mmCIF file of N, CA, C and O in Angstrom:
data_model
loop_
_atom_site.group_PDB
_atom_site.id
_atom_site.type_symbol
_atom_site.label_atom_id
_atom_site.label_comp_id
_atom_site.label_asym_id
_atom_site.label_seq_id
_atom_site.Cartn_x
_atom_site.Cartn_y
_atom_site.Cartn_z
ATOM 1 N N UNK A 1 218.066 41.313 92.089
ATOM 2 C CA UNK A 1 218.286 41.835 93.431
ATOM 3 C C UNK A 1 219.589 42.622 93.450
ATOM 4 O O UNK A 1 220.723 42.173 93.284
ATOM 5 N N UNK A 2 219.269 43.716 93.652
ATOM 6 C CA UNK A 2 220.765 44.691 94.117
ATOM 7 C C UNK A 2 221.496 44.437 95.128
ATOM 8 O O UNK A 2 220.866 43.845 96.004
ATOM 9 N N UNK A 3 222.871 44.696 95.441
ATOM 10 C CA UNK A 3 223.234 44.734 96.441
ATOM 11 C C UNK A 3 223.814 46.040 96.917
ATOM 12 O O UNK A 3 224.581 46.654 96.175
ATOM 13 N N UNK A 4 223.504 46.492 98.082
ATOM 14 C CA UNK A 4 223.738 47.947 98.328
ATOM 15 C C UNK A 4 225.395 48.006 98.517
ATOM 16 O O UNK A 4 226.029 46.960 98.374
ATOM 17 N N UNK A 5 225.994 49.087 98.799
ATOM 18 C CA UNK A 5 227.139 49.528 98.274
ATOM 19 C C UNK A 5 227.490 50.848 98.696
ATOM 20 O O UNK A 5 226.546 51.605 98.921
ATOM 21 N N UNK A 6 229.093 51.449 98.909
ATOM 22 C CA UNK A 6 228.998 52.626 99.489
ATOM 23 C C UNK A 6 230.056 53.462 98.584
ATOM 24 O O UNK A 6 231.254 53.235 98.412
ATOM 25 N N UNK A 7 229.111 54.665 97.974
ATOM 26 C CA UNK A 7 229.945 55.078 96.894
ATOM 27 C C UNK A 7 230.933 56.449 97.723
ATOM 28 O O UNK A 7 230.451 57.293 98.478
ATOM 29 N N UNK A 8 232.506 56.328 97.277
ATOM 30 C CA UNK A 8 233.087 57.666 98.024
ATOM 31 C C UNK A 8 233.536 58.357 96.597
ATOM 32 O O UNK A 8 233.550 57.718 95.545
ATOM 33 N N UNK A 9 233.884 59.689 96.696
ATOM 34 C CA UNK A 9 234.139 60.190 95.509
ATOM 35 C C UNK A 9 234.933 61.519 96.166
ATOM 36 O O UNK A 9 234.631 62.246 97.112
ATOM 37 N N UNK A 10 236.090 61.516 95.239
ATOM 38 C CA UNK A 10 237.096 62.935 95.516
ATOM 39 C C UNK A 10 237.403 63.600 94.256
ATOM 40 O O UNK A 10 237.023 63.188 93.160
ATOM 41 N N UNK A 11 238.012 64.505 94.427
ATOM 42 C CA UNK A 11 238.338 65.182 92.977
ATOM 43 C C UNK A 11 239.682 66.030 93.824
ATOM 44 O O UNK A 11 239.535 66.978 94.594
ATOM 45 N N UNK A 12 240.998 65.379 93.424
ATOM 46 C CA UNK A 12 242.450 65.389 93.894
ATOM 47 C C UNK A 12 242.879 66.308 92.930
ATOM 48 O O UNK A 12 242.926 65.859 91.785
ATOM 49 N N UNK A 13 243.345 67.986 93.159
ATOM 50 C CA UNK A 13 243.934 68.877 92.325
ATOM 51 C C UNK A 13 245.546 67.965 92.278
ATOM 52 O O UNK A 13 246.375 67.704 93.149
ATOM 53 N N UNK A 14 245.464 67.699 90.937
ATOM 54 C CA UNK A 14 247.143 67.877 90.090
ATOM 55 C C UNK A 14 247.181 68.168 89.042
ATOM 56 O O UNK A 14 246.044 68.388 88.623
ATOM 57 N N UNK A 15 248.226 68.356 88.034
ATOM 58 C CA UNK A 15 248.563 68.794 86.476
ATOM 59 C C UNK A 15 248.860 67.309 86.502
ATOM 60 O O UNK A 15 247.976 66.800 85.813
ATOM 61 N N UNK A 16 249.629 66.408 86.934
ATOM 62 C CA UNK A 16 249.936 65.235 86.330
ATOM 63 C C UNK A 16 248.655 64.209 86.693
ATOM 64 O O UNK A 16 249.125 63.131 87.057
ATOM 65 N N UNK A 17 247.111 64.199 86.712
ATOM 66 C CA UNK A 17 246.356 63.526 86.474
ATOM 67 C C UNK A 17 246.392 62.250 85.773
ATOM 68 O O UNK A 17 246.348 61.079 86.150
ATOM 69 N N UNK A 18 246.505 62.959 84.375
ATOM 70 C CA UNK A 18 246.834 61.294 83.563
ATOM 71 C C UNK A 18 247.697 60.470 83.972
ATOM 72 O O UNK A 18 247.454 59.264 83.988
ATOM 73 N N UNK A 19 248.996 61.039 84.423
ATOM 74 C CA UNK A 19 250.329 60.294 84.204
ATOM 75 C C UNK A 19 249.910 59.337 85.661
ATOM 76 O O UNK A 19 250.277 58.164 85.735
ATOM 77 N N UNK A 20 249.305 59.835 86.502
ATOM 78 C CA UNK A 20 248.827 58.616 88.113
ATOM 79 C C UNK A 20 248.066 57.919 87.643
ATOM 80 O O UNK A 20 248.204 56.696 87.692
ATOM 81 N N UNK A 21 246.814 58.648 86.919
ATOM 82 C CA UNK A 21 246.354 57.142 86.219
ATOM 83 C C UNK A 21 246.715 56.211 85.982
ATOM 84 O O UNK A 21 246.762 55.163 86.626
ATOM 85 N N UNK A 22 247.068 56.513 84.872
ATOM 86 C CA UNK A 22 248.265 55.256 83.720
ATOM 87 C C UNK A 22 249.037 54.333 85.030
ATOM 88 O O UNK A 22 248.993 53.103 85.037
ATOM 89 N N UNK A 23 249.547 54.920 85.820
ATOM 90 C CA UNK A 23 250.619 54.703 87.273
ATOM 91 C C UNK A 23 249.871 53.277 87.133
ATOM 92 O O UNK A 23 250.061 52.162 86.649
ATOM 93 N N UNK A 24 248.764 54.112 87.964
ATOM 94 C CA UNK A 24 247.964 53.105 89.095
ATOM 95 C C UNK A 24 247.119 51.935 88.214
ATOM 96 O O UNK A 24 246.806 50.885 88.775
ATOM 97 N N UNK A 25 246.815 52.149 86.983
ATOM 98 C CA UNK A 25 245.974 51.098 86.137
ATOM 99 C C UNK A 25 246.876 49.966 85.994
ATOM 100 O O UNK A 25 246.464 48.813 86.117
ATOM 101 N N UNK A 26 248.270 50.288 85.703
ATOM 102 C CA UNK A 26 249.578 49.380 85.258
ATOM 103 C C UNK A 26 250.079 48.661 86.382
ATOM 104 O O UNK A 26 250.532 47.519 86.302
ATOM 105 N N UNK A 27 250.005 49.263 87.324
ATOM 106 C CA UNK A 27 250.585 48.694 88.812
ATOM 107 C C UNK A 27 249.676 47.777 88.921
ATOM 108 O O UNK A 27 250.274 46.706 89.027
ATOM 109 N N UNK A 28 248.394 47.592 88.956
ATOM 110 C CA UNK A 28 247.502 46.642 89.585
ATOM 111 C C UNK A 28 246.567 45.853 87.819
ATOM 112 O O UNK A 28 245.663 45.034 87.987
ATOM 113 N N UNK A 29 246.732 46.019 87.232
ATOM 114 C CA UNK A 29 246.689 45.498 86.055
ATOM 115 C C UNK A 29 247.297 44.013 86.171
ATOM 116 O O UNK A 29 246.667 43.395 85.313
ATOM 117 N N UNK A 30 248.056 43.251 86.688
ATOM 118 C CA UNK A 30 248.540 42.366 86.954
ATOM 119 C C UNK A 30 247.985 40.980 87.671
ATOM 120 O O UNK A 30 247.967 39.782 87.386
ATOM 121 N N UNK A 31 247.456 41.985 88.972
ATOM 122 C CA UNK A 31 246.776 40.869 89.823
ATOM 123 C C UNK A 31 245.311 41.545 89.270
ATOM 124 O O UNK A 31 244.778 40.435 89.273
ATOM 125 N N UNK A 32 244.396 42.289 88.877
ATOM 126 C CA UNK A 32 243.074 42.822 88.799
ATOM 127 C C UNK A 32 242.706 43.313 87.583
ATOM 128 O O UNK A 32 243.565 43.784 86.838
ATOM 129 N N UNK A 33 241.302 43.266 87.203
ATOM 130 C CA UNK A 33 240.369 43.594 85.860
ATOM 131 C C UNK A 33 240.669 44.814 85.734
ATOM 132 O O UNK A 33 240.438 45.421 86.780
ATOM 133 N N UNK A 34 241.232 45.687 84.628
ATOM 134 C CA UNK A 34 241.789 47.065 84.936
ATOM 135 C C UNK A 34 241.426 47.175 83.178
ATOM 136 O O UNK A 34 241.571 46.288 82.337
ATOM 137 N N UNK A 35 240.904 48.608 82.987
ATOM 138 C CA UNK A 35 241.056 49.037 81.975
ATOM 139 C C UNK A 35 241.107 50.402 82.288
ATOM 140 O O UNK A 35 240.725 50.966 83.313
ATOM 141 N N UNK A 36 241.707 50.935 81.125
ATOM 142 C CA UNK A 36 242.401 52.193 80.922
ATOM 143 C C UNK A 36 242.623 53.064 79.555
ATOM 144 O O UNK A 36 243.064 52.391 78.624
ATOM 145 N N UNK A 37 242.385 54.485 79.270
ATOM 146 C CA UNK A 37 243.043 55.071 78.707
ATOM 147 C C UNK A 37 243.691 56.688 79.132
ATOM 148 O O UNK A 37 243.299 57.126 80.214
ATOM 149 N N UNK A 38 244.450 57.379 78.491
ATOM 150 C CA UNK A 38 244.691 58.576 79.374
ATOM 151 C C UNK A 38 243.889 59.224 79.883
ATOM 152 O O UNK A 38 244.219 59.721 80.959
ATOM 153 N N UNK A 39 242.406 59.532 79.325
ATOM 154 C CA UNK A 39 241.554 59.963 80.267
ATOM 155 C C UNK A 39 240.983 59.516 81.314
ATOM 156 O O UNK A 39 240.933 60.211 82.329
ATOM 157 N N UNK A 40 240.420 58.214 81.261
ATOM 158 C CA UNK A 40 240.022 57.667 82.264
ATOM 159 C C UNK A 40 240.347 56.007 82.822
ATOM 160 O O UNK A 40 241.217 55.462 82.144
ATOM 161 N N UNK A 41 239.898 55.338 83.702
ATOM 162 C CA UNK A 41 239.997 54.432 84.290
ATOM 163 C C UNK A 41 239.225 53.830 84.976
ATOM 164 O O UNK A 41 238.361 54.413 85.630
ATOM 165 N N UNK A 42 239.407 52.251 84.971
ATOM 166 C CA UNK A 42 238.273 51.837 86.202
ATOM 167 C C UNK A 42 239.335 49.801 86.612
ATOM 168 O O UNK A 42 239.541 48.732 86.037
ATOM 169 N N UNK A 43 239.579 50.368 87.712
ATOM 170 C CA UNK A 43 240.275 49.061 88.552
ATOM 171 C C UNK A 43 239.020 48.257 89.346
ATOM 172 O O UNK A 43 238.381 48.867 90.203
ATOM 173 N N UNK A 44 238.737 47.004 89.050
ATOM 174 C CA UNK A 44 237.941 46.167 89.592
ATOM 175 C C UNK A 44 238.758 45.357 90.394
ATOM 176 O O UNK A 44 239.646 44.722 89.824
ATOM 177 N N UNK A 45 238.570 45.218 92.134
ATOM 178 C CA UNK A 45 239.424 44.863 93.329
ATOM 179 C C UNK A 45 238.667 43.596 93.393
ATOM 180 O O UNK A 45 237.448 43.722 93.278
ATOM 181 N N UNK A 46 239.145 42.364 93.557
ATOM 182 C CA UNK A 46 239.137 41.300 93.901
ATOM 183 C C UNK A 46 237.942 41.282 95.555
ATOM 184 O O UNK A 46 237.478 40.249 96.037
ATOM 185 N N UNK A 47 237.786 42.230 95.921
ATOM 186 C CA UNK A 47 236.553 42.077 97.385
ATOM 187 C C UNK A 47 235.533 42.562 96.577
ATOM 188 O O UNK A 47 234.529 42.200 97.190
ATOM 189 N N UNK A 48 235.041 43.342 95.270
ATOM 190 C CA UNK A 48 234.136 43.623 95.040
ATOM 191 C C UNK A 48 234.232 44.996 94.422
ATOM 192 O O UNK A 48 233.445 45.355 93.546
ATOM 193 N N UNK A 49 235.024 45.623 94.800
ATOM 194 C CA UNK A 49 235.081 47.043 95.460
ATOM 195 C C UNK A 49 235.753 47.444 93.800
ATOM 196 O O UNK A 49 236.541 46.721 93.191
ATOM 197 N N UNK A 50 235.102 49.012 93.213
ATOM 198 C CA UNK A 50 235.824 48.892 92.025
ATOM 199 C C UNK A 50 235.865 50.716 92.153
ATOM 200 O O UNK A 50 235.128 51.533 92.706
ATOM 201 N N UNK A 51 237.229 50.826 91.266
ATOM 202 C CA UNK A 51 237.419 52.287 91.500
ATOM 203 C C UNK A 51 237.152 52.715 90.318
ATOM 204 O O UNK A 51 236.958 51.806 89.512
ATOM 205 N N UNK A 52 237.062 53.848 89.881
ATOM 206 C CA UNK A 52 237.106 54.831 88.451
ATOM 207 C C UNK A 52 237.399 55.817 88.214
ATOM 208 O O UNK A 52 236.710 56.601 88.866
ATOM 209 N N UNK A 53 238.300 56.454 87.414
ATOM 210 C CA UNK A 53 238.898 57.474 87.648
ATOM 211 C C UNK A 53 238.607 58.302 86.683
ATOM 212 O O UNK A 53 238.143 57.766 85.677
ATOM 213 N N UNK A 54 238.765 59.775 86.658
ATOM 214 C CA UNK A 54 238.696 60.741 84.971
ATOM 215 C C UNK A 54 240.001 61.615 85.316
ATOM 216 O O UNK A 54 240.361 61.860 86.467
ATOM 217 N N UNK A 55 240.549 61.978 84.338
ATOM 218 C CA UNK A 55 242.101 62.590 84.555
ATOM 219 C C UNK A 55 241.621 64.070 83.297
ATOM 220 O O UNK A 55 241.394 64.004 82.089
ATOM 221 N N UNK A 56 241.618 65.052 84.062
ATOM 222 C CA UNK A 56 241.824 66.574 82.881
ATOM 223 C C UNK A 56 243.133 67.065 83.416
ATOM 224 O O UNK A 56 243.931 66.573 84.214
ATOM 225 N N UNK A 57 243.117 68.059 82.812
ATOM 226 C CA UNK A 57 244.612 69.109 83.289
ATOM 227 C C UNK A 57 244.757 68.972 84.632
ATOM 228 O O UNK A 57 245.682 68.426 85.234
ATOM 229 N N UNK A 58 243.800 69.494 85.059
ATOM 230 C CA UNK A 58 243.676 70.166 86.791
ATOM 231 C C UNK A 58 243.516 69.438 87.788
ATOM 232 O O UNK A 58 243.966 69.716 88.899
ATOM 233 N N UNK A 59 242.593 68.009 87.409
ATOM 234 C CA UNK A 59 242.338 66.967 88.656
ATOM 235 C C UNK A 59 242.068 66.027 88.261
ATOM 236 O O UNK A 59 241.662 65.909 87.105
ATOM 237 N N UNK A 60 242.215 64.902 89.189
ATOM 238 C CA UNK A 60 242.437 63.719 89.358
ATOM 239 C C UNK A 60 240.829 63.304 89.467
ATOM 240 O O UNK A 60 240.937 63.918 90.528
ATOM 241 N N UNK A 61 239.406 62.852 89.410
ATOM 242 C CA UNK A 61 238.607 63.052 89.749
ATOM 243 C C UNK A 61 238.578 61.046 90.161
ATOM 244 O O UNK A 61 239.108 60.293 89.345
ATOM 245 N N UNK A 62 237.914 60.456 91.462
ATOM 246 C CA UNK A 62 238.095 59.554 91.519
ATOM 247 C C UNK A 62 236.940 59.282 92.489
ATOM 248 O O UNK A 62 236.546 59.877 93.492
ATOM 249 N N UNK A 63 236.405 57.836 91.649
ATOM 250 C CA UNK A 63 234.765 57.461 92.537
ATOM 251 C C UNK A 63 234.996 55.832 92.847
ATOM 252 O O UNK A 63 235.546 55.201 91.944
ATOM 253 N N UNK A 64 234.606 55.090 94.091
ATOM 254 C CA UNK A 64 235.445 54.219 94.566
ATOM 255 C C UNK A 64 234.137 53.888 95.518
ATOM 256 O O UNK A 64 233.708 54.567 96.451
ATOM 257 N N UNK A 65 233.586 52.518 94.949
ATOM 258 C CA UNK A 65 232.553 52.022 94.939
ATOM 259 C C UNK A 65 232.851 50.699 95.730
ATOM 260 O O UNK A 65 233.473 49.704 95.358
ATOM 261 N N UNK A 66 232.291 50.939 96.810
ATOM 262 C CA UNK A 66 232.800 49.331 97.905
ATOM 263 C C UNK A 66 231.588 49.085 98.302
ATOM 264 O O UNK A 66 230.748 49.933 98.601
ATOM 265 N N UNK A 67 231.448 47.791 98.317
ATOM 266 C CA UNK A 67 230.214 46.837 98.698
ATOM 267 C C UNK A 67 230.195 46.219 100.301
ATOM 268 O O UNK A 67 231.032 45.610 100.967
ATOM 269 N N UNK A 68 228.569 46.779 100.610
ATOM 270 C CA UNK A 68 228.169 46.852 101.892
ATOM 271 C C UNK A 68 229.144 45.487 102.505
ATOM 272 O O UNK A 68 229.320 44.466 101.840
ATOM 273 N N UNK A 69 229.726 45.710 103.913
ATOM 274 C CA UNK A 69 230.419 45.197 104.767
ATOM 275 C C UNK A 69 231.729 45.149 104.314
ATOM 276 O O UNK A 69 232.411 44.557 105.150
ATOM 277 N N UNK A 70 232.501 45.577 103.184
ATOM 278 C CA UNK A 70 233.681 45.939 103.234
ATOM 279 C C UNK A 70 234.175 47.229 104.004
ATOM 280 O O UNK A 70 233.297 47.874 104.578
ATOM 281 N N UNK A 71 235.337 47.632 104.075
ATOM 282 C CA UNK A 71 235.556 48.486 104.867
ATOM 283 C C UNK A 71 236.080 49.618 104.093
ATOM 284 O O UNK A 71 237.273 49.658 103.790
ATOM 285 N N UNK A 72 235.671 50.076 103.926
ATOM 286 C CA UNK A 72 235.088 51.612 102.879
ATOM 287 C C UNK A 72 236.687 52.333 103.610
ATOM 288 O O UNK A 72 237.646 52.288 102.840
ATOM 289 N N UNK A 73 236.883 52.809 104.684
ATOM 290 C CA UNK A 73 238.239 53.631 105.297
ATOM 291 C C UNK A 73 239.353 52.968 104.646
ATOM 292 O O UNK A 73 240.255 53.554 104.046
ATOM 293 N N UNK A 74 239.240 51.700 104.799
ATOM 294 C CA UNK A 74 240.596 50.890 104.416
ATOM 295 C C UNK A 74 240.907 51.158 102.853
ATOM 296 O O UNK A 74 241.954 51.661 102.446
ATOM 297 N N UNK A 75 239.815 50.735 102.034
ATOM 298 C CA UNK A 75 239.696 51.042 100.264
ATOM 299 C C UNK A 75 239.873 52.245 99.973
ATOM 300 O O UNK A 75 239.973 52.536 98.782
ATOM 301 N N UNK A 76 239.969 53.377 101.088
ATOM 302 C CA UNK A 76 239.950 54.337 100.854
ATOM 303 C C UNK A 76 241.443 55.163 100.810
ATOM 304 O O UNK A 76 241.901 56.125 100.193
ATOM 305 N N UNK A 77 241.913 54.210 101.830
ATOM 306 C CA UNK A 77 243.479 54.386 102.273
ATOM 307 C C UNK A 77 244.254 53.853 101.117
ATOM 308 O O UNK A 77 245.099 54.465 100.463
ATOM 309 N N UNK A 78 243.847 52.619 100.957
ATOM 310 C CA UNK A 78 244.571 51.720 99.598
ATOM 311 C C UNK A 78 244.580 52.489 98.317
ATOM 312 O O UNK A 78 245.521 52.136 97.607
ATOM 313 N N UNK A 79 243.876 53.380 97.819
ATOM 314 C CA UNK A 79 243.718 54.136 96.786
ATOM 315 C C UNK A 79 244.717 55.553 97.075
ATOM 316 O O UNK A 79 245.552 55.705 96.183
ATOM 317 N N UNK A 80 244.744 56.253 97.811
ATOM 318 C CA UNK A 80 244.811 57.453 98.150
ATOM 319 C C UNK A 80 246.398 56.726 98.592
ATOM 320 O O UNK A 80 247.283 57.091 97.818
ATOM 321 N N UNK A 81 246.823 55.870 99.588
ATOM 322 C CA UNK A 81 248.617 55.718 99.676
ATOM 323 C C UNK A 81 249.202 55.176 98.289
ATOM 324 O O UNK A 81 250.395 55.376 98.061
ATOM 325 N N UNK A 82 248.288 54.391 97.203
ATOM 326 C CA UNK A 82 249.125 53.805 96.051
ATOM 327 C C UNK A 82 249.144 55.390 95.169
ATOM 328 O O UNK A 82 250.183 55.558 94.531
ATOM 329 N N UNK A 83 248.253 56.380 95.091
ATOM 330 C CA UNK A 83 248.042 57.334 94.173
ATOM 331 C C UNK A 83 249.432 58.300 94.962
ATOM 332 O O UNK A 83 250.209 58.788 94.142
ATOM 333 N N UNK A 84 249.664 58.502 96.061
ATOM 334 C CA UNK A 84 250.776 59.187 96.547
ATOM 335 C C UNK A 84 252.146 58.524 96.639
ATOM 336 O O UNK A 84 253.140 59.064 97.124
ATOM 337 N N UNK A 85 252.079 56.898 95.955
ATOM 338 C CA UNK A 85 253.355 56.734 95.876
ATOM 339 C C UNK A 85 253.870 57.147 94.438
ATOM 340 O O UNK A 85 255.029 57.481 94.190
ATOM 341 N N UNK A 86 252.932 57.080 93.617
ATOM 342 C CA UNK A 86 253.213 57.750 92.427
ATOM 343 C C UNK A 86 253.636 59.148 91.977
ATOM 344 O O UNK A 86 254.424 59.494 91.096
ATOM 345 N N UNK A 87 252.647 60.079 93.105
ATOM 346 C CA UNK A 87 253.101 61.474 93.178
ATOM 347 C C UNK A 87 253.830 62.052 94.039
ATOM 348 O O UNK A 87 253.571 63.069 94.682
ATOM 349 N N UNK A 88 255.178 61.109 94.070
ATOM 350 C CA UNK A 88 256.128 61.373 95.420
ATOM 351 C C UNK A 88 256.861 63.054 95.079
ATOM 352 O O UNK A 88 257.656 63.519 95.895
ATOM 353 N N UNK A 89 256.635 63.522 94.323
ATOM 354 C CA UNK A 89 257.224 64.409 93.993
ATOM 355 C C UNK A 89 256.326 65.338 94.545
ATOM 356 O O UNK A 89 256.864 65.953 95.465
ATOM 357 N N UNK A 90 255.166 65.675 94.337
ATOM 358 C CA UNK A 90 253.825 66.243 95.236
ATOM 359 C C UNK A 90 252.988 65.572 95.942
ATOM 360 O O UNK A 90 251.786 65.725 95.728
ATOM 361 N N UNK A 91 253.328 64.905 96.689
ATOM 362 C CA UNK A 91 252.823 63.611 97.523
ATOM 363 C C UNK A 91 252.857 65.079 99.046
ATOM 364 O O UNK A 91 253.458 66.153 99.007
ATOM 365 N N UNK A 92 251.718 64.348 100.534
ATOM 366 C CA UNK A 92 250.656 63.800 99.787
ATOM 367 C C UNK A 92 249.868 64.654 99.032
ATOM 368 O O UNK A 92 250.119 65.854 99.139
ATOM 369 N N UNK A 93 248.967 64.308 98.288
ATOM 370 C CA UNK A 93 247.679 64.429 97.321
ATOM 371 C C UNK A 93 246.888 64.768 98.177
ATOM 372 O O UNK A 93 246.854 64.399 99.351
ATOM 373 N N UNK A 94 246.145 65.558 97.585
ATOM 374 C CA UNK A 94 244.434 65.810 98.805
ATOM 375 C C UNK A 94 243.500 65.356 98.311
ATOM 376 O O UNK A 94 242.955 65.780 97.292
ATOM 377 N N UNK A 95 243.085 64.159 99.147
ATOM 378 C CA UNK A 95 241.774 63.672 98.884
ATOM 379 C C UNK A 95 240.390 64.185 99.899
ATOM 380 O O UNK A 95 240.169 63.930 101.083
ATOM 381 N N UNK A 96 239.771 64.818 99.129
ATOM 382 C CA UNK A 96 238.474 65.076 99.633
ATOM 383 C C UNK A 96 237.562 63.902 100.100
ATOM 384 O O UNK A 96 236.833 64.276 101.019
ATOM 385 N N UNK A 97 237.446 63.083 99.882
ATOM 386 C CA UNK A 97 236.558 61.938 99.993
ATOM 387 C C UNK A 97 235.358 62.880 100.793
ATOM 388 O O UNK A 97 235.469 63.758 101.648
ATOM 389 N N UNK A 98 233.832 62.117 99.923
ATOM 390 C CA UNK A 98 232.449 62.568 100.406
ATOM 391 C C UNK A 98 231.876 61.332 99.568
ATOM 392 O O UNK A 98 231.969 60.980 98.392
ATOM 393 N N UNK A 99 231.400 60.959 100.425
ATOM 394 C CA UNK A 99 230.376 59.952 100.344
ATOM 395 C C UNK A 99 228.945 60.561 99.430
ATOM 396 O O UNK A 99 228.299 61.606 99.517
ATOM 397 N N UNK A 100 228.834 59.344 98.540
ATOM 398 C CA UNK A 100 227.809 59.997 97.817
ATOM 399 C C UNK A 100 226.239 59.102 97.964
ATOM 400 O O UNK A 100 225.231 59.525 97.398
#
C-alpha cells in the first residue's frame, strides 16, 4: 500500500550550488539520515518528509517530498530559510517551487 505524498521541486540559480549542499547535508547530518556527495544529496526529516538535491555550475536543483497531511508550506520554508542562511552573501535565493 502506498502512501500518497506531495512532491515540490525548484531549480535555485547559483555558482555556489555544491558548496550549499555540502552546507545543508552537514548542518542536519547530526539530528537526520543524510547522505551526500558534491553533486548531489538527499536529507531524510524525521516527519517523513525527505529532500534531494543535484548541484551543477548554474543551479541548485531541489525536490522535497512531504507526506500527505504534513504541511508542505512549512517544509518548504524550512528548506529554502536554512539554504539562505548559507548563501548570506547572495541570500535570498529564488525558489521557484511547483508542485509536481
Amino acid at each position: 500500500m502506498s502512501v500518497s505524498a506531495n512532491v515540490s521541486v525548484a531549480r535555485v540559480p547559483t555558482h555556489s550550488a555544491s558548496k550549499y549542499l555540502q552546507q545543508l547535508a552537514k548542518h542536519w547530518s547530526h539530528k537526520m539520515e543524510v547522505t551526500f556527495s558534491e553533486e548531489e544529496g538527499r536529507i531524510a526529516f524525521p516527519n517523513g518528509a525527505v529532500l534531494e538535491m543535484r548541484a551543477d555550475s548554474e543551479t541548485l536543483d531541489v525536490a522535497l517530498t512531504v507526506p500527505e497531511g504534513e504541511d508542505v508550506e512549512r517544509m518548504r520554508t524550512v528548506v529554502s530559510s536554512h539554504l539562505d542562511r548559507f548563501a548570506f552573501r547572495e541570500a535570498p535565493l529564488t525558489f521557484d517551487w511547483a508542485a509536481v
